[in-house]
Coordinates of C-alpha atoms in Angstrom, one line a residue:
Chain N
M1 CA 0.0 0.0 0.0
L2 CA 2.8 2.4 0.9
D3 CA 4.3 1.8 -2.5
D4 CA 1.6 3.9 -4.1
F5 CA 2.8 7.5 -4.3
F6 CA -0.7 8.8 -3.9
I7 CA -1.3 6.9 -0.6
R8 CA 2.0 8.1 0.7
A9 CA 1.1 11.7 -0.2
L10 CA -2.3 11.3 1.5
L11 CA -0.7 9.9 4.7
A12 CA 1.9 12.6 4.8
G13 CA -0.7 15.3 4.4
I14 CA -2.9 13.8 7.1
G15 CA 0.0 13.4 9.5
L16 CA 0.7 17.1 9.1
A17 CA -2.9 18.0 9.4
L18 CA -3.1 16.4 12.8
V19 CA -0.5 18.7 14.3
A20 CA -1.4 21.7 12.1
G21 CA -4.8 22.0 13.9
P22 CA -3.7 22.6 17.5
L23 CA -0.4 24.3 16.6
G24 CA -2.1 26.5 14.0
S25 CA -4.8 27.4 16.6
F26 CA -2.0 28.8 18.9
V27 CA -0.6 30.7 16.0
V28 CA -4.0 32.3 15.4
W29 CA -4.7 32.9 19.2
R30 CA -1.3 34.5 19.8
R31 CA -1.4 36.4 16.5
M32 CA 1.9 34.8 15.5
A33 CA 0.9 34.4 11.8
Y34 CA 3.8 36.5 10.6
F35 CA 6.1 34.7 12.9
G36 CA 5.2 31.4 11.3
D37 CA 5.8 33.0 7.9
S38 CA 9.3 34.2 8.7
T39 CA 10.3 30.9 10.2
A40 CA 9.0 29.2 7.1
H41 CA 10.7 31.5 4.7
A42 CA 14.0 31.1 6.5
A43 CA 13.6 27.3 5.8
I44 CA 14.8 28.0 2.3
L45 CA 18.2 29.0 3.7
G46 CA 18.1 25.6 5.5
V47 CA 17.5 23.8 2.2
A48 CA 20.6 25.6 0.7
L49 CA 22.8 24.7 3.7
A50 CA 21.6 21.1 3.6
L51 CA 22.4 20.8 -0.1
A52 CA 25.8 22.5 0.2
F53 CA 26.9 20.4 3.2
N54 CA 25.2 17.2 2.1
L55 CA 22.9 17.1 5.1
S56 CA 19.3 15.9 5.2
I57 CA 16.8 18.6 4.1
Y58 CA 14.9 18.1 7.4
A59 CA 18.0 18.7 9.5
G60 CA 19.0 21.8 7.6
T61 CA 15.5 23.4 7.7
L62 CA 15.0 22.4 11.4
L63 CA 18.3 24.0 12.3
V64 CA 17.6 27.3 10.5
A65 CA 14.0 27.4 11.6
L66 CA 15.0 26.9 15.3
T67 CA 17.7 29.5 15.0
M68 CA 15.2 31.9 13.5
A69 CA 12.6 31.3 16.2
L70 CA 15.2 31.8 19.0
V71 CA 16.7 34.9 17.4
V72 CA 13.3 36.5 16.8
T73 CA 12.2 35.7 20.4
A74 CA 15.4 37.2 21.8
L75 CA 15.3 40.4 19.7
V76 CA 11.7 41.0 20.6
S77 CA 12.2 40.5 24.3
R78 CA 15.1 43.1 24.0
G79 CA 12.4 45.6 22.9
Q80 CA 12.6 45.5 19.1
A81 CA 9.3 45.8 17.4
M82 CA 8.0 42.4 16.4
D83 CA 6.8 43.1 12.9
T84 CA 10.0 45.0 11.9
V85 CA 12.3 42.2 13.3
L86 CA 10.2 39.6 11.4
G87 CA 10.1 41.6 8.2
V88 CA 13.9 42.0 8.3
M89 CA 14.7 38.4 9.3
A90 CA 12.1 36.6 7.1
H91 CA 13.0 38.3 3.8
S92 CA 16.7 38.4 4.5
A93 CA 16.7 34.7 5.2
L94 CA 14.6 34.0 2.1
A95 CA 16.9 36.2 -0.1
I96 CA 20.1 34.7 1.3
G97 CA 18.7 31.2 0.9
L98 CA 17.8 31.8 -2.7
V99 CA 21.2 33.3 -3.4
A100 CA 22.9 30.4 -1.6
I101 CA 20.9 27.8 -3.5
S102 CA 22.0 29.3 -6.8
F103 CA 25.5 28.1 -6.0
V104 CA 24.3 24.5 -5.8
P105 CA 23.9 23.5 -9.4
T106 CA 21.8 20.4 -8.8
A107 CA 19.3 22.4 -6.6
R108 CA 18.6 25.2 -9.1
S109 CA 16.3 23.1 -11.2
D110 CA 14.0 21.9 -8.4
L111 CA 13.9 25.1 -6.4
S112 CA 10.2 25.3 -6.9
A113 CA 9.9 21.9 -5.1
Y114 CA 11.2 23.6 -2.0
L115 CA 9.2 26.8 -2.4
F116 CA 5.9 25.0 -3.1
G117 CA 6.6 21.5 -1.9
D118 CA 6.0 18.3 -3.8
I119 CA 3.8 16.1 -1.7
L120 CA 3.7 13.5 -4.6
L121 CA 7.4 12.9 -4.2
V122 CA 7.2 11.9 -0.5
G123 CA 9.1 8.7 0.2
K124 CA 8.8 6.1 3.0
T125 CA 11.5 7.8 5.1
D126 CA 9.8 11.2 4.7
L127 CA 6.5 9.6 5.8
L128 CA 8.2 8.1 8.9
L129 CA 9.8 11.5 9.8
I130 CA 6.5 13.4 9.2
W131 CA 4.5 11.1 11.4
G132 CA 7.1 10.7 14.1
G133 CA 7.7 14.5 14.3
S134 CA 4.0 15.3 14.1
L135 CA 3.1 12.9 16.9
A136 CA 6.0 14.2 19.0
V137 CA 4.9 17.8 18.7
L138 CA 1.3 16.8 19.3
A139 CA 2.4 15.0 22.5
L140 CA 4.3 18.1 23.6
L141 CA 1.2 20.3 23.0
V142 CA -1.1 17.9 24.9
W143 CA 1.3 17.6 27.8
R144 CA 1.6 21.4 28.3
W145 CA -1.9 22.2 27.0
Q146 CA -3.4 23.8 30.2
R147 CA -0.2 25.9 30.7
L148 CA 0.1 26.9 27.1
L149 CA -3.6 27.9 27.0
T150 CA -3.4 29.9 30.3
A151 CA -0.3 31.7 29.2
T152 CA -1.9 32.5 25.8
L153 CA -5.0 33.8 27.4
N154 CA -3.4 36.1 30.0
E155 CA 0.2 36.3 31.1
E156 CA -0.6 37.7 34.5
L157 CA -3.1 35.0 35.3
A158 CA -0.5 32.4 34.2
M159 CA 2.2 33.9 36.4
A160 CA -0.1 33.9 39.4
A161 CA -0.5 30.2 38.8
G162 CA 3.2 29.6 38.7
I163 CA 3.5 29.4 34.9
D164 CA 6.4 31.1 33.2
P165 CA 4.9 32.7 30.0
R166 CA 8.3 33.1 28.4
F167 CA 9.0 29.4 28.7
E168 CA 5.6 28.5 27.2
R169 CA 6.3 30.9 24.3
L170 CA 9.6 29.1 23.8
V171 CA 7.8 25.7 23.7
L172 CA 5.6 27.0 21.0
S173 CA 8.4 28.5 19.0
I174 CA 10.3 25.2 19.0
A175 CA 7.1 23.3 18.1
L176 CA 6.6 25.7 15.2
A177 CA 10.2 25.2 14.0
I178 CA 9.8 21.4 14.0
V179 CA 6.5 21.6 12.1
V180 CA 8.0 24.0 9.5
A181 CA 10.9 21.5 8.9
L182 CA 8.4 18.6 8.6
S183 CA 6.2 20.5 6.1
I184 CA 8.8 21.7 3.6
R185 CA 8.4 18.7 1.4
V186 CA 4.6 18.6 1.6
V187 CA 3.5 22.2 1.1
G188 CA 6.8 24.0 0.6
S189 CA 8.3 27.0 2.4
L190 CA 5.9 29.6 1.0
L191 CA 2.7 27.8 2.0
I192 CA 3.6 26.3 5.4
S193 CA 2.0 29.0 7.4
A194 CA -1.1 28.8 5.2
I195 CA -1.6 25.1 6.3
L196 CA -1.3 26.2 9.9
I197 CA -3.4 29.3 9.8
V198 CA -6.1 28.8 7.2
P199 CA -7.8 25.7 8.7
S200 CA -7.6 27.2 12.2
A201 CA -9.1 30.5 11.1
A202 CA -11.9 28.4 9.4
A203 CA -12.4 26.5 12.6
R204 CA -12.7 29.6 14.8
G205 CA -16.2 30.4 13.7
L206 CA -17.4 26.9 14.3
A207 CA -16.1 26.3 17.8
R208 CA -17.0 27.5 21.3
T209 CA -14.0 26.1 23.2
P210 CA -10.2 26.1 22.4
E211 CA -10.2 22.3 22.2
R212 CA -13.0 22.1 19.7
M213 CA -11.3 24.7 17.6
A214 CA -8.1 22.7 17.5
A215 CA -9.9 19.5 16.6
H216 CA -12.0 21.2 13.9
A217 CA -8.9 22.7 12.5
S218 CA -7.2 19.3 12.2
L219 CA -10.3 17.9 10.6
I220 CA -10.5 20.8 8.1
A221 CA -6.8 20.4 7.3
A222 CA -7.2 16.7 6.7
I223 CA -10.2 17.2 4.4
S224 CA -8.3 19.9 2.5
V225 CA -5.4 17.5 2.0
L226 CA -7.9 15.0 0.5
A227 CA -9.5 17.6 -1.7
G228 CA -6.2 19.1 -2.8
L229 CA -4.7 15.7 -3.7
W230 CA -7.9 14.7 -5.5
S231 CA -7.7 17.9 -7.6
S232 CA -4.1 17.3 -8.2
L233 CA -4.7 13.8 -9.5
H234 CA -7.7 14.5 -11.6
L235 CA -7.3 18.1 -12.7
D236 CA -3.5 18.1 -12.7
T237 CA -3.2 21.1 -10.4
P238 CA -0.2 21.6 -8.2
A239 CA -0.8 19.6 -5.0
G240 CA 0.4 22.0 -2.2
P241 CA -1.4 25.1 -3.5
S242 CA -4.5 23.0 -4.1
I243 CA -4.5 21.9 -0.5
V244 CA -4.3 25.5 0.7
A245 CA -7.0 26.5 -1.8
A246 CA -9.3 23.9 -0.4
A247 CA -8.7 25.1 3.1
A248 CA -9.4 28.7 2.0
A249 CA -12.8 27.5 0.6
F250 CA -13.5 26.1 4.1
F251 CA -12.7 29.5 5.6
A252 CA -15.0 31.2 3.2
F253 CA -17.8 28.8 4.2
S254 CA -17.1 29.3 7.8
L255 CA -17.7 33.0 7.4
V256 CA -21.2 32.2 6.2
F257 CA -22.0 29.6 8.9
R258 CA -20.3 31.4 11.8
R259 CA -21.8 30.4 15.2
N260 CA -20.2 33.1 17.4
Chain Q
M1 CA -2.2 35.6 64.3
T2 CA 0.7 35.7 61.9
A3 CA 0.6 38.0 58.9
L4 CA -0.3 36.5 55.5
I5 CA 2.4 38.6 53.8
E6 CA 5.0 40.7 55.5
A7 CA 7.4 42.8 53.5
E8 CA 10.3 44.9 54.7
R9 CA 12.2 47.7 53.1
L10 CA 11.2 46.8 49.6
T11 CA 12.8 48.6 46.7
I12 CA 11.6 47.8 43.2
L13 CA 13.2 49.2 40.0
R14 CA 11.4 50.1 36.8
P15 CA 12.0 47.2 34.4
G16 CA 15.2 47.8 32.4
S17 CA 16.3 50.8 34.4
T18 CA 17.9 51.8 37.7
E19 CA 15.2 54.2 38.6
P20 CA 13.1 53.0 41.5
V21 CA 9.4 52.7 41.2
L22 CA 9.0 52.0 44.9
Q23 CA 11.3 52.7 47.7
D24 CA 11.5 51.6 51.3
I25 CA 8.1 49.9 51.5
H26 CA 7.0 48.2 54.7
F27 CA 3.9 46.2 54.2
R28 CA 1.9 43.7 56.1
I29 CA -1.5 42.1 55.6
D30 CA -3.3 40.1 58.3
P31 CA -5.9 37.5 57.9
Q32 CA -9.4 38.8 57.1
E33 CA -8.1 42.3 56.6
I34 CA -9.2 44.5 53.7
I35 CA -6.4 46.8 52.6
T36 CA -6.8 49.3 49.8
V37 CA -3.8 50.8 48.0
V38 CA -4.5 54.1 46.4
G39 CA -2.2 56.5 44.5
P40 CA -1.9 58.4 41.3
N41 CA -1.0 56.8 38.0
G42 CA 2.6 55.6 38.0
S43 CA 2.8 55.7 41.8
G44 CA 3.9 52.0 41.9
K45 CA 0.6 50.4 42.9
S46 CA 0.7 47.6 40.4
S47 CA 4.4 47.1 40.9
L48 CA 3.8 46.6 44.7
V49 CA 1.1 44.0 44.0
R50 CA 3.2 42.2 41.4
A51 CA 6.2 42.2 43.8
L52 CA 4.1 40.8 46.6
L53 CA 2.9 38.1 44.2
G54 CA 6.5 37.3 43.4
H55 CA 6.2 38.4 39.7
M56 CA 8.7 41.2 40.0
P57 CA 12.3 41.0 41.1
L58 CA 13.3 43.0 44.2
A59 CA 16.2 45.4 44.2
S60 CA 16.4 45.1 47.9
G61 CA 14.3 44.1 50.9
R62 CA 12.5 40.9 51.7
I63 CA 9.0 39.4 51.5
E64 CA 7.7 36.7 53.8
R65 CA 4.6 34.7 52.9
R66 CA 2.8 32.5 55.3
R67 CA 3.3 28.9 54.4
D68 CA -0.4 28.2 53.8
L69 CA -0.9 31.3 51.8
R70 CA -3.3 30.7 48.9
I71 CA -3.8 33.7 46.7
G72 CA -6.8 34.3 44.4
Y73 CA -5.7 36.9 41.9
V74 CA -7.7 39.3 39.6
P75 CA -5.2 41.1 37.4
Q76 CA -5.5 44.6 36.0
R77 CA -7.2 45.0 32.6
V78 CA -7.7 41.4 31.6
Q79 CA -8.5 41.5 27.9
I80 CA -9.6 38.3 26.2
D81 CA -8.7 38.1 22.5
T82 CA -11.6 37.4 20.3
A83 CA -9.4 35.0 18.4
I84 CA -9.8 32.5 21.3
P85 CA -13.1 30.8 21.7
M86 CA -13.6 30.4 25.4
T87 CA -16.7 29.7 27.5
V88 CA -17.0 30.8 31.1
R89 CA -16.9 27.2 32.1
R90 CA -13.7 26.4 30.3
F91 CA -12.1 29.5 31.6
L92 CA -12.7 28.5 35.2
S93 CA -10.8 25.3 34.6
L94 CA -7.6 27.2 33.6
P95 CA -5.0 26.2 34.5
R96 CA -6.4 23.9 37.2
R97 CA -9.4 21.8 36.3
V98 CA -12.4 22.1 38.6
S99 CA -15.6 20.1 38.8
D100 CA -18.9 21.5 37.3
G101 CA -20.3 21.7 40.8
L102 CA -17.5 23.8 42.1
A103 CA -17.6 26.1 39.0
A104 CA -21.4 26.6 39.4
Q105 CA -20.9 27.4 43.1
A106 CA -18.3 30.0 42.5
L107 CA -20.4 31.7 39.8
A108 CA -23.4 31.7 42.1
R109 CA -21.4 33.2 44.9
T110 CA -20.4 36.2 42.7
G111 CA -23.9 36.6 41.4
V112 CA -23.5 35.3 37.9
E113 CA -25.0 31.9 38.1
G114 CA -25.9 29.9 35.0
I115 CA -23.6 31.7 32.6
E116 CA -21.2 28.7 32.1
K117 CA -21.9 28.4 28.4
R118 CA -21.5 32.0 27.5
Q119 CA -18.4 33.2 25.6
L120 CA -16.1 35.4 27.7
T121 CA -15.9 38.0 25.0
Q122 CA -19.7 38.4 25.0
L123 CA -20.0 39.3 28.7
S124 CA -20.6 42.8 30.0
G125 CA -17.8 44.5 31.9
G126 CA -19.6 43.8 35.2
Q127 CA -20.2 40.1 34.4
F128 CA -16.7 39.6 33.3
Q129 CA -15.3 41.1 36.5
R130 CA -17.5 38.7 38.5
V131 CA -16.3 35.8 36.5
L132 CA -12.7 36.8 37.2
L133 CA -13.6 37.0 40.9
A134 CA -15.3 33.6 40.8
R135 CA -12.2 32.1 39.2
A136 CA -10.1 33.7 41.9
L137 CA -12.3 32.1 44.6
L138 CA -12.1 28.6 43.2
H139 CA -9.2 27.2 45.2
D140 CA -10.2 28.4 48.6
P141 CA -7.9 31.4 48.9
N142 CA -7.1 33.1 52.1
L143 CA -6.0 36.2 50.3
L144 CA -7.7 37.9 47.4
V145 CA -5.6 40.3 45.4
L146 CA -7.5 42.6 43.1
D147 CA -5.7 45.0 40.9
E148 CA -8.1 47.8 39.8
P149 CA -11.0 45.4 39.7
T150 CA -13.6 48.0 38.8
Q151 CA -12.0 49.5 35.7
G152 CA -14.6 49.9 33.0
L153 CA -17.6 49.7 35.3
D154 CA -20.1 52.5 35.8
Q155 CA -20.7 54.0 39.2
P156 CA -23.6 51.7 40.3
G157 CA -21.5 48.8 39.0
I158 CA -18.6 49.8 41.1
V159 CA -20.7 50.2 44.2
A160 CA -22.2 46.7 43.6
F161 CA -18.8 45.2 43.1
Y162 CA -17.4 46.5 46.3
K163 CA -20.5 45.3 48.2
L164 CA -19.8 41.9 46.7
I165 CA -16.2 42.0 47.9
E166 CA -17.3 42.7 51.4
E167 CA -19.8 39.8 51.3
V168 CA -17.1 37.5 50.0
R169 CA -14.8 38.5 52.8
R170 CA -17.5 37.9 55.4
E171 CA -18.4 34.5 53.9
T172 CA -15.0 33.1 53.2
G173 CA -12.8 35.0 55.7
A174 CA -10.3 35.7 53.0
A175 CA -8.2 38.9 53.4
V176 CA -8.4 41.3 50.5
L177 CA -5.7 43.5 49.0
M178 CA -7.1 45.9 46.5
V179 CA -5.6 48.5 44.2
S180 CA -7.9 51.2 43.3
H181 CA -8.4 54.6 41.9
D182 CA -12.0 54.8 42.9
L183 CA -11.3 56.8 46.0
L184 CA -14.8 57.8 46.7
V185 CA -16.3 54.3 46.9
V186 CA -13.4 52.1 47.9
M187 CA -12.4 53.5 51.2
R188 CA -15.6 52.7 53.1
A189 CA -15.0 49.0 52.9
S190 CA -11.4 49.1 53.9
D191 CA -9.8 48.4 57.3
R192 CA -6.7 50.1 56.2
V193 CA -5.7 52.4 53.3
I194 CA -2.2 52.8 52.0
C195 CA -1.5 55.9 50.0
L196 CA 1.3 55.3 47.6
N197 CA 3.5 57.6 45.5
G198 CA 6.8 55.9 45.0
H199 CA 6.9 55.4 48.7
I200 CA 4.2 55.1 51.4
C201 CA 2.9 58.7 51.9
C202 CA 0.5 57.8 54.6
E203 CA -1.4 54.8 55.8
G204 CA -4.0 54.0 58.4
T205 CA -7.8 53.9 58.8
P206 CA -9.8 55.5 56.0
Q207 CA -10.6 58.4 58.3
H208 CA -7.0 59.0 59.1
V209 CA -5.7 58.8 55.5
S210 CA -8.4 61.1 54.0
S211 CA -7.6 63.8 56.5
A212 CA -3.8 63.4 56.1
P213 CA -2.1 66.4 54.4
E214 CA -0.1 64.0 52.2
Y215 CA -3.2 62.5 50.9
R216 CA -4.8 65.8 50.2
A217 CA -1.7 67.0 48.5
L218 CA -1.8 64.0 46.1
F219 CA -5.5 64.0 45.3
G220 CA -6.5 67.6 45.7
R221 CA -9.0 69.4 47.8
G222 CA -12.0 67.8 46.1
S223 CA -11.2 64.6 47.9
E224 CA -11.7 65.8 51.4
G225 CA -15.5 65.8 51.6
T226 CA -15.8 62.4 50.0
L227 CA -15.0 60.2 52.9
A228 CA -17.2 62.2 55.3
L229 CA -20.0 61.5 52.9
Y230 CA -19.6 57.8 53.3
E231 CA -19.1 57.9 57.0
H232 CA -22.2 59.9 57.2
H233 CA -24.1 57.5 55.1
H234 CA -22.7 54.7 57.2
D235 CA -23.8 55.7 60.7
H236 CA -27.0 57.6 59.8
D237 CA -26.3 60.0 62.5
H238 CA -26.0 63.5 61.2
D239 CA -26.9 67.1 61.8
D240 CA -28.2 69.3 59.1
D241 CA -25.1 71.3 58.2
C242 CA -23.1 68.1 57.7
A243 CA -25.8 66.7 55.5
D244 CA -26.0 69.8 53.4
G245 CA -22.3 69.9 52.8
A246 CA -22.4 66.3 51.7
H247 CA -25.3 66.8 49.4
H248 CA -23.5 68.8 46.8
H249 CA -21.2 66.1 45.5
H250 CA -23.6 63.4 46.0
D251 CA -24.6 61.6 42.8
H252 CA -23.8 58.0 43.3
G253 CA -27.3 56.6 43.9
H254 CA -27.4 56.7 47.6
H255 CA -30.8 57.6 49.0
H256 CA -30.4 57.4 52.7
T257 CA -30.0 61.0 53.3
E258 CA -33.0 62.0 51.2
K259 CA -35.3 59.5 52.9
Q260 CA -34.2 60.6 56.4
R261 CA -34.6 64.3 55.6
A262 CA -38.0 63.8 54.1

């Protein structure tokens, strides 16, 4: 069964959808959308480094995404304006990454595979990494759920309960970096934050509690993967963008059927 | 009885600077006491509260907390982002989960029973403050810390909220430490008032503080009649010139004087 590229693509997408729901919800709640974007754009630099030093793509992107997350967190806590820091870091990293990749002759041809992903090329090892990483991040989020949620809702209330909001923020940044690294093959660097944000934004209007919103977001992401892959197979559309477009359709529907 | 919190010679710096927000603060709160901290903006009220809670580093001094101290805290200006769907019931279980029974009981005690399924962002200001208070009461606190709990409430709402605080103190025996700028209303309920402006300007009973020259210097002459008004309202024992004097600034919905004069 795993020998079929389509089944592998489906499983990879669903593995990612599972973690994208809860993590994407935090991105929406904490208004970290732009933060996710910058980390994801920086991942291209990771691809360049991985190709140049013959590392795994996942290791390269994880390294750069983690560094990016930590540097941004540090700069912001030193009083720099968040959106300026992100704007500088995201586009610099993307630009440097694109320049760096041009020096690697073999990578030039399939640059678009890293920018937009190529879920149909997912192999068995990729599948293992995606599911392993996704379940690990999910476990991390479930373990710290109450604390993460309290710190997201109000930092003062969190501190009064003995929770360190800075630490919880760090946990989320690391989780985000891991998921960015996992998604680069599936949706590509430019659309990673879309797979996090769009299903969660669609779920917002349908849910009355944070848990419901996270679960709905995962479900919407999984259905979008299914729809996107179907469209890719039958209409020959690009897979990654089709998945995001399907999620966007959910968002549009959710505006009409909003419950609160 | 030993103090719930006792602090000596606290100095707290403004974050990221060497300039002190508060200097040489001695502070003590005993069981069942209601203390109100008043002071102009930037006088260090919130810093004092945050230091007592252990959220702020001390430049010098020390704070001792009784071993069985359980604090129920209502922070200043809690804003719930509309991006987060959150029912009242779910909110009460953050970060420690509580049973439905306990949640319902806490909501009933603060006068907002039955609103478990409502979204936090759809509550009125008064309802939301009561939900915050209910949450603070959940784990059987012996000290309630309320930082500007009546911000955004109208005058009748403020009066009702302070009444509720007094009731809660009577029922639960919890001490209350409150920061406020509602000088007019707040003092009546307090056992002790601390007037803060970078240091403790004056402290003592409401009567003492409101007549202290330091307090008048901070809050202006308009403040001097206000307490008399409440004292007056409190003991219902007044002669005419006192009542007349009080009447002019009197617009908070108290009808005792009118009735008695009629």
